[in-house]
Coordinates of N, CA, C and O in Angstrom, one line a residue:
M1 N -10.2 10.0 -62.1 CA -11.4 9.9 -61.5 C -11.0 9.8 -59.9 O -10.1 9.1 -59.6
N2 N -11.5 10.6 -59.1 CA -11.4 10.8 -57.7 C -12.4 10.0 -56.9 O -13.6 9.8 -57.1
A3 N -11.6 9.1 -56.0 CA -12.8 8.4 -55.2 C -13.1 8.8 -53.6 O -12.9 9.9 -53.6
N4 N -14.4 8.4 -53.6 CA -14.7 9.0 -51.9 C -13.8 8.9 -50.9 O -13.0 7.9 -50.9
P5 N -13.7 10.0 -50.6 CA -12.6 10.4 -49.8 C -12.8 9.1 -48.4 O -11.6 8.6 -47.8
I6 N -13.5 8.8 -48.1 CA -13.9 8.0 -46.7 C -13.5 6.6 -47.3 O -12.5 5.8 -46.6
L7 N -13.8 6.2 -48.7 CA -13.4 4.9 -49.2 C -12.3 4.7 -49.4 O -11.4 4.0 -49.1
L8 N -11.6 5.9 -49.7 CA -10.0 6.2 -50.2 C -9.1 6.0 -48.7 O -8.5 5.1 -48.8
Q9 N -9.8 6.6 -47.7 CA -9.1 6.3 -46.2 C -9.1 5.0 -46.0 O -8.0 4.2 -45.5
K10 N -10.2 4.3 -46.2 CA -9.9 2.5 -46.0 C -9.2 2.0 -46.7 O -8.5 0.9 -46.2
K11 N -9.1 2.3 -48.0 CA -8.3 1.5 -49.0 C -6.8 1.7 -48.4 O -6.0 0.8 -48.3
Y12 N -6.2 2.9 -48.2 CA -5.0 3.2 -47.4 C -4.7 2.4 -46.3 O -3.7 1.7 -46.2
A13 N -5.7 2.3 -45.5 CA -5.5 1.4 -44.2 C -5.5 0.0 -44.4 O -4.5 -0.6 -44.1
R14 N -6.1 -0.4 -45.4 CA -5.6 -1.8 -45.6 C -4.6 -1.9 -46.4 O -4.1 -3.4 -46.3
V15 N -4.4 -1.4 -47.5 CA -2.9 -1.2 -48.0 C -1.7 -1.5 -47.1 O -0.9 -2.0 -46.8
V16 N -1.8 -0.3 -45.9 CA -0.8 -0.1 -45.1 C -0.6 -1.1 -44.2 O 0.7 -1.8 -44.1
E17 N -1.9 -1.8 -43.7 CA -1.6 -2.9 -42.8 C -1.3 -4.3 -43.7 O -0.3 -4.8 -43.0
L18 N -1.6 -4.3 -44.8 CA -1.3 -5.3 -45.4 C 0.4 -5.6 -45.8 O 1.1 -6.5 -45.8
F19 N 0.8 -4.1 -46.2 CA 2.4 -4.1 -46.7 C 2.9 -4.0 -45.2 O 4.1 -4.6 -45.4
A20 N 2.8 -3.6 -44.2 CA 3.4 -4.3 -42.7 C 3.7 -5.6 -42.4 O 4.6 -6.1 -42.1
K21 N 2.3 -6.1 -42.5 CA 2.3 -7.7 -42.4 C 3.2 -8.4 -43.3 O 4.1 -9.3 -43.1
E22 N 3.6 -7.8 -44.6 CA 4.2 -8.9 -45.6 C 5.9 -8.2 -45.4 O 6.7 -9.1 -46.0
N23 N 5.9 -7.3 -44.5 CA 7.5 -6.9 -44.7 C 7.8 -6.7 -43.3 O 9.0 -6.4 -42.9
A24 N 7.0 -7.7 -42.3 CA 7.2 -7.9 -40.9 C 7.7 -6.5 -40.3 O 9.0 -6.6 -39.5
I25 N 7.1 -5.4 -40.6 CA 7.3 -4.0 -39.8 C 6.1 -3.8 -39.4 O 5.1 -4.1 -39.3
T26 N 6.3 -2.5 -38.2 CA 5.3 -1.6 -37.9 C 4.2 -1.3 -38.5 O 4.6 -0.9 -39.7
V27 N 3.1 -0.8 -38.5 CA 1.9 -0.6 -39.0 C 2.5 1.1 -39.1 O 2.5 2.0 -40.4
A28 N 3.1 1.7 -37.9 CA 3.5 3.2 -38.0 C 4.7 3.5 -39.3 O 4.8 4.2 -39.8
K29 N 5.5 2.5 -39.3 CA 6.6 2.4 -39.9 C 6.4 2.1 -41.5 O 6.4 3.0 -42.5
A30 N 5.2 1.3 -41.8 CA 4.6 1.2 -43.1 C 3.9 2.4 -43.7 O 3.7 2.7 -44.8
L31 N 3.0 3.2 -42.5 CA 2.3 4.3 -42.9 C 3.4 5.3 -43.1 O 3.0 6.1 -44.3
D32 N 4.4 5.5 -42.8 CA 5.3 6.5 -43.1 C 6.1 6.4 -44.6 O 5.9 7.0 -45.1
I33 N 6.1 5.1 -44.6 CA 6.9 4.7 -46.3 C 5.6 4.8 -47.4 O 6.1 5.1 -48.1
F34 N 4.4 4.6 -46.8 CA 3.5 4.5 -47.7 C 2.9 6.4 -48.1 O 2.8 6.6 -48.7
Y35 N 2.9 7.0 -47.1 CA 2.9 8.4 -46.9 C 3.5 9.4 -48.0 O 3.4 10.0 -48.1
H36 N 5.1 8.7 -47.8 CA 5.9 9.4 -48.4 C 6.4 8.5 -49.8 O 7.3 9.0 -50.7
S37 N 5.4 7.7 -50.6 CA 5.7 7.0 -51.6 C 5.0 7.6 -53.0 O 3.8 8.4 -52.8
Q38 N 5.6 7.2 -54.0 CA 4.9 7.8 -55.2 C 3.5 7.1 -55.3 O 2.2 7.6 -56.1
L39 N 3.1 5.9 -54.8 CA 2.0 5.2 -55.0 C 1.0 6.2 -54.4 O 0.1 6.2 -54.9
Y40 N 1.2 6.7 -53.0 CA 0.4 7.5 -52.7 C -0.3 8.4 -53.4 O -1.1 9.1 -53.3
E41 N 0.9 9.4 -53.7 CA 0.7 10.5 -54.6 C -0.3 9.9 -55.8 O -1.4 10.9 -56.1
L42 N -0.2 8.9 -56.4 CA -0.7 8.7 -57.4 C -2.6 8.2 -57.1 O -3.1 8.7 -57.9
M43 N -2.3 7.6 -56.1 CA -3.8 7.3 -55.7 C -4.5 8.4 -55.1 O -5.7 8.8 -55.2
S44 N -3.8 9.2 -54.1 CA -4.4 10.4 -53.6 C -4.9 11.4 -55.0 O -5.8 12.5 -54.8
N45 N -4.3 11.5 -55.7 CA -4.3 12.4 -57.1 C -5.2 11.7 -58.0 O -5.9 12.3 -59.4
G46 N -5.8 10.4 -58.1 CA -6.7 9.8 -58.8 C -6.1 9.3 -60.1 O -6.9 9.4 -60.9
V47 N -4.8 9.3 -60.3 CA -4.2 9.0 -61.4 C -4.5 7.5 -61.6 O -4.3 6.6 -60.9
S48 N -4.7 7.3 -63.0 CA -4.8 5.9 -63.4 C -5.7 5.2 -62.4 O -5.5 3.7 -62.9
D49 N -6.7 5.5 -62.1 CA -7.6 4.9 -61.2 C -6.7 3.6 -60.2 O -7.2 2.8 -60.1
M50 N -5.5 4.3 -59.5 CA -4.9 3.4 -58.7 C -5.8 2.6 -57.6 O -5.5 1.5 -57.3
H51 N -6.5 3.4 -57.3 CA -7.5 3.3 -56.5 C -8.4 2.0 -56.4 O -8.9 1.4 -55.4
C52 N -8.5 1.8 -57.9 CA -9.4 0.7 -58.3 C -8.6 -0.7 -58.0 O -9.4 -1.8 -58.1
M53 N -7.5 -0.4 -58.0 CA -6.6 -1.6 -57.9 C -6.8 -2.5 -56.8 O -7.1 -1.7 -55.8
S54 N -6.2 -3.7 -56.8 CA -6.6 -4.7 -55.6 C -5.6 -4.1 -54.8 O -4.8 -4.0 -54.9
D55 N -5.8 -4.5 -53.2 CA -5.1 -4.1 -52.3 C -3.7 -5.1 -52.5 O -2.6 -4.2 -52.5
E56 N -3.7 -6.0 -52.8 CA -2.7 -6.7 -53.0 C -1.7 -6.2 -54.2 O -0.3 -6.3 -54.0
Y57 N -2.3 -5.9 -54.9 CA -1.6 -5.3 -56.4 C -0.9 -3.9 -56.1 O 0.1 -4.1 -56.2
L58 N -1.5 -3.2 -55.2 CA -0.8 -2.1 -54.6 C 0.1 -2.3 -53.5 O 1.2 -1.6 -53.8
V59 N 0.1 -3.4 -52.9 CA 1.2 -3.6 -51.8 C 2.7 -4.1 -52.9 O 3.7 -3.6 -52.3
H60 N 2.2 -4.9 -53.7 CA 3.3 -5.3 -54.4 C 4.0 -3.9 -55.2 O 5.0 -4.0 -55.5
E61 N 3.1 -2.9 -55.7 CA 3.7 -1.8 -56.3 C 4.6 -1.4 -55.2 O 5.4 -0.6 -55.5
L62 N 4.1 -0.8 -54.1 CA 4.4 -0.3 -53.3 C 6.2 -0.8 -52.7 O 7.1 -0.4 -52.6
I63 N 6.1 -2.6 -52.4 CA 7.2 -3.2 -52.4 C 8.4 -3.1 -53.6 O 9.2 -2.4 -53.4
N64 N 7.8 -3.1 -54.6 CA 8.7 -2.6 -56.0 C 9.3 -1.4 -56.0 O 10.3 -1.0 -56.3
E65 N 8.5 -0.2 -55.8 CA 8.8 1.2 -55.6 C 10.0 1.4 -54.3 O 10.7 1.8 -54.8
Q66 N 9.7 0.3 -53.3 CA 10.9 0.7 -52.1 C 11.9 0.1 -52.8 O 13.2 0.6 -52.4
K67 N 11.9 -1.3 -53.6 CA 13.2 -1.9 -53.9 C 14.0 -0.7 -55.0 O 15.3 -0.9 -55.0
R68 N 13.1 -0.2 -56.0 CA 13.9 1.1 -56.8 C 14.3 1.8 -56.0 O 15.5 2.3 -56.3
S69 N 13.6 2.4 -55.2 CA 14.3 3.5 -54.2 C 15.7 2.9 -53.6 O 16.6 4.0 -53.7
E70 N 15.7 1.8 -53.3 CA 16.9 1.4 -52.5 C 18.0 0.9 -53.5 O 19.0 1.7 -53.3
W71 N 17.7 0.3 -54.6 CA 18.9 0.3 -55.5 C 19.4 1.9 -56.1 O 20.6 2.2 -56.2
L72 N 18.7 3.1 -56.2 CA 19.1 4.4 -56.5 C 19.8 4.8 -55.6 O 20.6 5.7 -55.7
R73 N 19.3 4.7 -54.1 CA 20.3 4.9 -53.3 C 21.5 4.6 -52.8 O 22.8 5.5 -52.9
I74 N 21.7 3.3 -52.9 CA 22.9 2.5 -53.4 C 23.7 2.9 -54.6 O 24.9 3.0 -54.2
I75 N 23.3 3.0 -55.5 CA 23.8 3.9 -56.5 C 24.3 5.1 -56.4 O 25.7 5.4 -56.7
K76 N 23.4 6.0 -55.7 CA 24.1 7.3 -55.7 C 25.1 7.4 -54.3 O 26.1 7.9 -54.4
I77 N 25.2 6.6 -53.3 CA 26.7 6.7 -52.8 C 27.5 5.8 -53.5 O 28.4 6.4 -52.7
L78 N 27.4 4.9 -53.7 CA 28.8 4.5 -54.4 C 29.2 5.4 -55.4 O 30.5 5.9 -55.6
S79 N 28.4 6.1 -56.1 CA 29.0 7.0 -57.5 C 29.6 8.1 -56.6 O 30.5 8.9 -57.2
N80 N 29.2 8.5 -55.2 CA 29.6 9.6 -54.7 C 31.2 8.8 -54.2 O 31.9 10.3 -53.8
H81 N 31.6 8.0 -54.0 CA 32.7 7.2 -53.6 C 33.7 6.7 -54.8 O 34.5 6.1 -54.5
N82 N 33.1 7.2 -56.2 CA 33.6 6.8 -57.4 C 34.1 5.6 -57.9 O 35.0 5.2 -58.4
F83 N 33.5 4.6 -57.4 CA 33.1 3.3 -57.8 C 32.3 3.1 -59.2 O 31.6 4.0 -59.5
Y84 N 33.1 2.4 -60.0 CA 32.8 2.1 -61.1 C 32.2 1.1 -61.6 O 32.5 0.0 -61.0
F85 N 30.9 0.6 -62.5 CA 30.2 -0.6 -62.2 C 30.5 -1.0 -63.8 O 30.6 -0.5 -64.8
T86 N 30.8 -2.5 -63.9 CA 30.8 -3.0 -65.2 C 30.2 -4.2 -65.2 O 29.6 -4.7 -64.2
I87 N 29.7 -4.6 -66.3 CA 29.1 -5.6 -66.2 C 29.7 -7.0 -66.9 O 30.2 -6.9 -68.0
H88 N 29.5 -8.3 -65.9 CA 30.5 -9.3 -66.8 C 29.8 -9.7 -67.6 O 28.8 -10.3 -67.2
N89 N 30.5 -10.3 -68.8 CA 30.3 -11.0 -69.5 C 30.7 -12.3 -69.6 O 31.9 -12.1 -69.9
P90 N 30.4 -13.5 -69.0 CA 30.9 -14.7 -69.2 C 31.5 -15.1 -70.5 O 32.4 -16.3 -70.4
N91 N 30.9 -14.6 -71.8 CA 31.5 -15.0 -73.0 C 32.6 -14.2 -73.6 O 32.9 -14.5 -74.8
K92 N 33.1 -13.2 -72.8 CA 33.8 -12.5 -73.4 C 35.3 -12.5 -72.3 O 34.9 -12.5 -71.0
P93 N 36.3 -12.7 -73.1 CA 37.5 -12.7 -72.3 C 37.8 -11.3 -71.5 O 38.0 -10.4 -72.1
H94 N 38.5 -11.7 -69.9 CA 39.0 -10.5 -69.5 C 40.2 -10.3 -70.0 O 40.9 -11.0 -70.0
C95 N 40.7 -8.8 -69.9 CA 42.0 -8.3 -70.3 C 42.9 -8.1 -69.3 O 42.3 -7.7 -68.1

């Protein structure tokens, strides 16, 4: 389902403003993050009626997307430097 373009723009503005406030960043920075996000793609394409979700829900989705993106960036950097990850199991003795 596609939303009315004017209502969708207002939704974007509210989400961006709330995202900026919750992350203590400028609205310009929040706008850049939003327009380069998967969330924006989903909303603008009318996927899963994301535009029908609350502003707060969408902001938390954007925050989670940013966290996932940051972790993937860190993993990529570390893998380029040949770091290896191991999971510490406190129940298993170390060799």
